[in-house]
mmCIF file of C-alpha atoms and ligand atoms in Angstrom:
data_model
loop_
_atom_site.group_PDB
_atom_site.id
_atom_site.type_symbol
_atom_site.label_atom_id
_atom_site.label_comp_id
_atom_site.label_asym_id
_atom_site.label_seq_id
_atom_site.Cartn_x
_atom_site.Cartn_y
_atom_site.Cartn_z
ATOM 1 C CA MET A 1339 190.831 111.134 47.910
ATOM 2 C CA LYS A 1340 189.253 112.463 50.440
ATOM 3 C CA ILE A 1341 189.173 109.421 52.655
ATOM 4 C CA LEU A 1342 187.495 109.519 56.264
ATOM 5 C CA HIS A 1343 188.191 106.850 58.374
ATOM 6 C CA LEU A 1344 186.255 105.522 61.689
ATOM 7 C CA HIS A 1345 186.806 102.874 64.040
ATOM 8 C CA CYS A 1346 185.075 101.007 66.793
ATOM 9 C CA SER A 1347 187.543 98.323 69.095
ATOM 10 C CA PRO A 1348 188.599 99.209 72.199
ATOM 11 C CA ARG A 1349 191.591 96.613 71.343
ATOM 12 C CA GLY A 1350 193.629 99.154 69.955
ATOM 13 C CA ALA A 1351 196.709 98.298 67.886
ATOM 14 C CA ASP A 1352 195.815 94.285 68.808
ATOM 15 C CA SER A 1353 192.684 94.724 66.934
ATOM 16 C CA HIS A 1354 191.737 92.930 63.231
ATOM 17 C CA SER A 1355 189.054 95.665 62.394
ATOM 18 C CA LEU A 1356 191.080 98.200 63.426
ATOM 19 C CA ARG A 1357 194.467 96.035 60.848
ATOM 20 C CA PHE A 1358 192.591 95.760 58.637
ATOM 21 C CA SER A 1359 190.742 98.777 58.018
ATOM 22 C CA GLN A 1360 193.947 100.192 57.348
ATOM 23 C CA GLN A 1361 194.918 97.973 54.788
ATOM 24 C CA ILE A 1362 191.743 99.469 53.600
ATOM 25 C CA VAL A 1363 193.129 102.854 53.985
ATOM 26 C CA ALA A 1364 196.240 101.545 52.444
ATOM 27 C CA ARG A 1365 195.219 100.151 49.097
ATOM 28 C CA LEU A 1366 193.737 103.482 48.677
ATOM 29 C CA MET A 1367 195.505 105.681 49.434
ATOM 30 C CA ALA A 1368 198.669 103.457 46.438
ATOM 31 C CA ARG A 1369 195.698 103.901 44.814
ATOM 32 C CA SER A 1370 194.830 108.145 44.686
ATOM 33 C CA SER A 1371 197.485 110.309 44.178
ATOM 34 C CA GLY A 1372 197.401 113.029 46.599
ATOM 35 C CA ALA A 1373 194.882 111.208 48.623
ATOM 36 C CA ARG A 1374 194.165 112.859 52.420
ATOM 37 C CA VAL A 1375 192.133 110.914 55.598
ATOM 38 C CA THR A 1376 189.664 111.811 58.547
ATOM 39 C CA ALA A 1377 190.509 109.148 61.059
ATOM 40 C CA ARG A 1378 188.191 108.533 64.255
ATOM 41 C CA ASP A 1379 188.750 106.786 66.716
ATOM 42 C CA LEU A 1380 185.020 105.893 67.657
ATOM 43 C CA ALA A 1381 186.119 103.799 70.914
ATOM 44 C CA GLY A 1382 189.294 105.904 72.698
ATOM 45 C CA LEU A 1383 186.628 109.482 71.476
ATOM 46 C CA PRO A 1384 182.989 107.864 71.521
ATOM 47 C CA PRO A 1385 180.162 110.330 70.875
ATOM 48 C CA ALA A 1386 177.826 111.547 73.364
ATOM 49 C CA HIS A 1387 175.006 110.033 73.366
ATOM 50 C CA VAL A 1388 171.496 111.725 72.061
ATOM 51 C CA ASP A 1389 170.357 114.734 75.126
ATOM 52 C CA SER A 1390 167.820 116.054 75.507
ATOM 53 C CA VAL A 1391 168.079 119.112 72.745
ATOM 54 C CA TYR A 1392 168.540 116.963 69.820
ATOM 55 C CA ALA A 1393 165.947 114.271 70.615
ATOM 56 C CA HIS A 1394 163.040 117.245 70.841
ATOM 57 C CA ALA A 1395 164.155 118.424 67.661
ATOM 58 C CA LEU A 1396 164.478 115.467 65.559
ATOM 59 C CA ALA A 1397 160.482 114.593 67.748
ATOM 60 C CA GLY A 1398 159.292 117.635 66.068
ATOM 61 C CA SER A 1399 158.348 117.708 62.417
ATOM 62 C CA ARG A 1400 160.511 120.582 61.880
ATOM 63 C CA MET A 1401 164.028 121.552 61.177
ATOM 64 C CA PRO A 1402 165.893 122.959 64.467
ATOM 65 C CA THR A 1403 166.530 127.002 64.313
ATOM 66 C CA ALA A 1404 169.093 128.501 65.521
ATOM 67 C CA GLU A 1405 169.756 128.624 68.794
ATOM 68 C CA ASP A 1406 169.363 124.623 68.364
ATOM 69 C CA SER A 1407 172.122 124.133 66.088
ATOM 70 C CA ASN A 1408 174.312 125.892 68.726
ATOM 71 C CA ALA A 1409 173.751 123.394 71.449
ATOM 72 C CA GLY A 1410 175.126 120.417 72.511
ATOM 73 C CA ALA A 1411 174.154 117.246 70.311
ATOM 74 C CA LEU A 1412 173.289 119.623 66.815
ATOM 75 C CA VAL A 1413 176.518 120.369 66.844
ATOM 76 C CA LEU A 1414 178.180 117.234 67.171
ATOM 77 C CA SER A 1415 175.914 115.572 64.641
ATOM 78 C CA GLU A 1416 176.782 117.950 62.460
ATOM 79 C CA THR A 1417 180.828 118.252 62.612
ATOM 80 C CA LEU A 1418 179.775 113.981 62.077
ATOM 81 C CA ILE A 1419 177.572 114.705 58.753
ATOM 82 C CA ARG A 1420 179.584 116.841 57.499
ATOM 83 C CA GLU A 1421 182.981 114.266 57.469
ATOM 84 C CA VAL A 1422 180.832 111.903 55.207
ATOM 85 C CA GLU A 1423 179.904 114.627 52.411
ATOM 86 C CA ASN A 1424 183.270 115.594 52.138
ATOM 87 C CA ALA A 1425 184.461 112.457 52.152
ATOM 88 C CA ASP A 1426 184.636 110.512 48.601
ATOM 89 C CA ALA A 1427 185.637 107.010 50.324
ATOM 90 C CA VAL A 1428 184.809 106.129 54.295
ATOM 91 C CA VAL A 1429 186.312 102.721 54.770
ATOM 92 C CA ILE A 1430 185.124 101.379 58.822
ATOM 93 C CA GLY A 1431 187.117 99.465 61.073
ATOM 94 C CA THR A 1432 184.259 97.824 63.200
ATOM 95 C CA PRO A 1433 184.299 94.236 65.359
ATOM 96 C CA MET A 1434 181.149 92.505 65.905
ATOM 97 C CA HIS A 1435 179.932 93.400 69.595
ATOM 98 C CA ASN A 1436 177.381 90.828 70.506
ATOM 99 C CA TYR A 1437 175.256 90.338 66.693
ATOM 100 C CA THR A 1438 176.219 93.989 65.915
ATOM 101 C CA VAL A 1439 178.110 96.824 66.361
ATOM 102 C CA PRO A 1440 179.842 98.108 69.296
ATOM 103 C CA SER A 1441 177.542 100.961 71.698
ATOM 104 C CA SER A 1442 180.104 103.495 69.993
ATOM 105 C CA LEU A 1443 179.161 103.225 66.108
ATOM 106 C CA LYS A 1444 176.413 103.156 67.279
ATOM 107 C CA ALA A 1445 175.804 106.603 69.330
ATOM 108 C CA TRP A 1446 177.348 107.767 65.532
ATOM 109 C CA ILE A 1447 175.074 106.773 63.917
ATOM 110 C CA ASP A 1448 172.567 108.728 65.506
ATOM 111 C CA HIS A 1449 174.138 111.486 65.373
ATOM 112 C CA VAL A 1450 174.289 110.955 61.197
ATOM 113 C CA LEU A 1451 170.843 110.071 61.069
ATOM 114 C CA ARG A 1452 168.998 112.444 60.908
ATOM 115 C CA ILE A 1453 165.391 113.651 60.028
ATOM 116 C CA HIS A 1454 165.505 117.106 57.685
ATOM 117 C CA ARG A 1455 169.226 117.510 57.876
ATOM 118 C CA SER A 1456 170.826 113.278 56.408
ATOM 119 C CA PHE A 1457 167.447 111.938 55.094
ATOM 120 C CA VAL A 1458 164.356 112.528 54.552
ATOM 121 C CA PRO A 1459 160.522 110.987 54.855
ATOM 122 C CA THR A 1460 158.339 110.435 51.892
ATOM 123 C CA PRO A 1461 155.294 108.105 51.277
ATOM 124 C CA GLU A 1462 157.217 105.591 49.486
ATOM 125 C CA GLY A 1463 159.846 105.300 53.291
ATOM 126 C CA LYS A 1464 162.889 106.692 54.061
ATOM 127 C CA ARG A 1465 165.102 109.285 51.058
ATOM 128 C CA GLY A 1466 169.028 109.883 51.474
ATOM 129 C CA LEU A 1467 170.313 113.263 51.139
ATOM 130 C CA LEU A 1468 174.083 112.772 50.737
ATOM 131 C CA HIS A 1469 174.623 111.028 47.641
ATOM 132 C CA ASP A 1470 176.455 107.172 46.786
ATOM 133 C CA ARG A 1471 180.003 106.682 47.476
ATOM 134 C CA PRO A 1472 181.951 104.040 48.570
ATOM 135 C CA VAL A 1473 181.766 102.358 52.100
ATOM 136 C CA PHE A 1474 184.294 100.564 53.282
ATOM 137 C CA ILE A 1475 184.087 97.746 55.814
ATOM 138 C CA ALA A 1476 185.946 95.100 57.914
ATOM 139 C CA VAL A 1477 183.938 92.562 60.538
ATOM 140 C CA ALA A 1478 186.396 90.973 63.033
ATOM 141 C CA SER A 1479 184.075 88.488 64.588
ATOM 142 C CA GLY A 1480 184.980 86.046 67.465
ATOM 143 C CA GLY A 1481 182.958 83.428 65.657
ATOM 144 C CA ARG A 1482 180.472 82.827 62.546
ATOM 145 C CA TYR A 1483 177.870 84.375 61.554
ATOM 146 C CA LEU A 1484 178.488 83.818 58.031
ATOM 147 C CA GLY A 1485 178.284 80.814 55.705
ATOM 148 C CA ASP A 1486 178.805 77.112 56.491
ATOM 149 C CA GLY A 1487 178.636 77.186 60.034
ATOM 150 C CA ALA A 1488 178.215 80.271 61.175
ATOM 151 C CA ARG A 1489 176.253 78.865 64.718
ATOM 152 C CA GLN A 1490 174.791 83.013 65.960
ATOM 153 C CA PRO A 1491 172.196 85.653 64.064
ATOM 154 C CA ASP A 1492 173.715 87.917 61.813
ATOM 155 C CA PHE A 1493 172.469 91.971 62.903
ATOM 156 C CA LEU A 1494 175.102 93.911 61.589
ATOM 157 C CA THR A 1495 175.816 93.598 58.142
ATOM 158 C CA PRO A 1496 171.482 94.046 57.813
ATOM 159 C CA TYR A 1497 171.948 97.052 59.740
ATOM 160 C CA LEU A 1498 174.397 98.457 59.151
ATOM 161 C CA LYS A 1499 172.973 98.013 54.995
ATOM 162 C CA ALA A 1500 169.649 99.653 56.631
ATOM 163 C CA VAL A 1501 171.779 102.568 58.073
ATOM 164 C CA PHE A 1502 174.226 103.434 54.558
ATOM 165 C CA GLU A 1503 171.184 103.695 52.546
ATOM 166 C CA THR A 1504 168.819 105.550 54.422
ATOM 167 C CA ILE A 1505 171.780 108.064 54.524
ATOM 168 C CA GLY A 1506 171.780 107.662 49.876
ATOM 169 C CA LEU A 1507 175.115 105.722 50.240
ATOM 170 C CA ARG A 1508 173.922 102.250 49.208
ATOM 171 C CA SER A 1509 177.568 101.046 47.087
ATOM 172 C CA LEU A 1510 178.601 98.493 50.131
ATOM 173 C CA HIS A 1511 181.466 96.471 51.093
ATOM 174 C CA PHE A 1512 181.674 94.358 53.423
ATOM 175 C CA PHE A 1513 185.379 92.632 54.058
ATOM 176 C CA PRO A 1514 184.062 89.572 56.754
ATOM 177 C CA LEU A 1515 187.141 88.120 59.177
ATOM 178 C CA GLN A 1516 185.367 85.432 61.277
ATOM 179 C CA SER A 1517 186.924 82.604 63.864
ATOM 180 C CA LEU A 1518 189.204 85.411 65.284
ATOM 181 C CA VAL A 1519 189.033 83.638 68.729
ATOM 182 C CA MET A 1520 189.503 80.096 67.410
ATOM 183 C CA GLY A 1521 193.534 80.440 67.505
ATOM 184 C CA ASP A 1522 196.392 81.078 64.918
ATOM 185 C CA ASP A 1523 195.241 78.534 62.338
ATOM 186 C CA ALA A 1524 191.091 80.610 61.509
ATOM 187 C CA VAL A 1525 192.826 83.475 62.613
ATOM 188 C CA GLY A 1526 195.794 83.472 59.139
ATOM 189 C CA ALA A 1527 192.585 82.143 57.063
ATOM 190 C CA ALA A 1528 189.731 85.094 58.034
ATOM 191 C CA TRP A 1529 192.403 86.918 56.505
ATOM 192 C CA ARG A 1530 192.856 85.557 53.559
ATOM 193 C CA HIS A 1531 189.738 85.760 52.589
ATOM 194 C CA ALA A 1532 189.615 88.964 53.209
ATOM 195 C CA SER A 1533 192.759 89.546 51.936
ATOM 196 C CA ALA A 1534 191.305 87.962 48.798
ATOM 197 C CA LEU A 1535 188.686 90.017 49.296
ATOM 198 C CA LEU A 1536 189.755 93.114 48.891
ATOM 199 C CA ASP A 1537 191.804 91.729 46.386
ATOM 200 C CA ALA A 1538 189.453 91.485 44.020
ATOM 201 C CA GLN A 1539 187.808 94.830 45.469
ATOM 202 C CA LEU A 1540 190.796 97.421 44.894
ATOM 203 C CA PRO A 1541 193.327 95.957 42.959
ATOM 204 C CA MET A 1542 196.791 96.939 43.915
ATOM 205 C CA PRO A 1543 197.838 99.701 41.193
ATOM 206 C CA PRO A 1544 200.685 98.487 38.682
ATOM 207 C CA ALA A 1545 204.080 99.808 40.680
ATOM 208 C CA VAL A 1546 206.137 102.969 38.955
ATOM 209 C CA VAL A 1547 208.989 101.578 37.278
ATOM 210 C CA PRO A 1548 211.372 104.792 36.175
ATOM 211 C CA ALA A 1549 212.540 105.463 33.220
HETATM 212 C C1 FMN B 234 181.443 92.932 74.791
HETATM 213 C C2 FMN B 234 181.717 91.996 73.378
HETATM 214 C C3 FMN B 234 180.991 91.444 72.750
HETATM 215 C C4 FMN B 234 180.609 90.940 71.471
HETATM 216 N N1 FMN B 234 180.620 89.884 70.682
HETATM 217 C C5 FMN B 234 180.466 88.773 70.221
HETATM 218 C C6 FMN B 234 179.713 88.625 68.883
HETATM 219 O O1 FMN B 234 178.419 88.202 69.361
HETATM 220 N N2 FMN B 234 179.806 87.438 68.535
HETATM 221 C C7 FMN B 234 180.757 87.474 67.742
HETATM 222 O O2 FMN B 234 181.652 86.393 67.522
HETATM 223 N N3 FMN B 234 181.966 87.164 68.577
HETATM 224 C C8 FMN B 234 181.556 88.504 69.695
HETATM 225 N N4 FMN B 234 183.157 89.375 70.203
HETATM 226 C C9 FMN B 234 184.243 89.005 70.330
HETATM 227 C C10 FMN B 234 184.446 90.380 68.797
HETATM 228 O O3 FMN B 234 183.836 90.164 68.115
HETATM 229 C C11 FMN B 234 186.030 89.024 68.737
HETATM 230 O O4 FMN B 234 186.833 88.894 70.001
HETATM 231 C C12 FMN B 234 186.828 90.352 67.495
HETATM 232 O O5 FMN B 234 188.023 89.895 66.763
HETATM 233 C C13 FMN B 234 187.423 91.689 67.857
HETATM 234 O O6 FMN B 234 187.238 92.485 67.067
HETATM 235 P P1 FMN B 234 189.301 93.603 66.979
HETATM 236 O O7 FMN B 234 189.979 91.896 66.440
HETATM 237 O O8 FMN B 234 188.757 94.070 65.987
HETATM 238 O O9 FMN B 234 189.147 93.737 68.402
HETATM 239 C C14 FMN B 234 182.167 89.631 71.672
HETATM 240 C C15 FMN B 234 182.877 90.696 71.856
HETATM 241 C C16 FMN B 234 183.221 91.781 72.726
HETATM 242 C C17 FMN B 234 184.201 92.732 73.811
#
């Protein structure tokens, strides 16, 4: 199995979304011998914002020329789309920043959702050109945005659903870790809740007992 692991918290090793997404990766690896991981630290090495060549290429209805394709952000876009295409599963660790994804993940999205490359327009709406594969998303938030006691809007979950649906990826699994700035008890409860979801969706394979 080939796993693409994207994470985008600026908090490094303290990040809950990074650490939980690493657990998802570990769980996938335990279930598949010979799994390989491609990791992208989008906070440490953020993708550049899309540039003029890219924006002009996307604004037209034409395919980019070979010359365009060798320039600027189109090269990075191609690399990032191929990383998704080559993955059997995508794992994302993301904080909630101002009700949605951090800007580094938004920059990645701007490179990966590319008209005539990862989706095409049709009279019925945009149609994804990538085949479906599971996407596991750990979301860390300081407060609550889901369930009882939610006190803020959630533009992250519906946004990521729309983004991945656009390119053809519909099998999304969210692992929310909420209330992480509300003390140790709240952090413990958030981890227990997310870990129970992980156990339900990706159970640990039985240990192999040597003969
Ligand atoms: C710029 C910024 C914006 C934030 N916006 C929100 C927010 O809208 N809602 C929320 O619940 N927490 C918000 N937080 C808190 C983070 O989501 C929280 O600290 C989370 O644990 C960060 O994820 P991490 O542990 O993976 O780094 C924000 C934090 C920062 C730095």
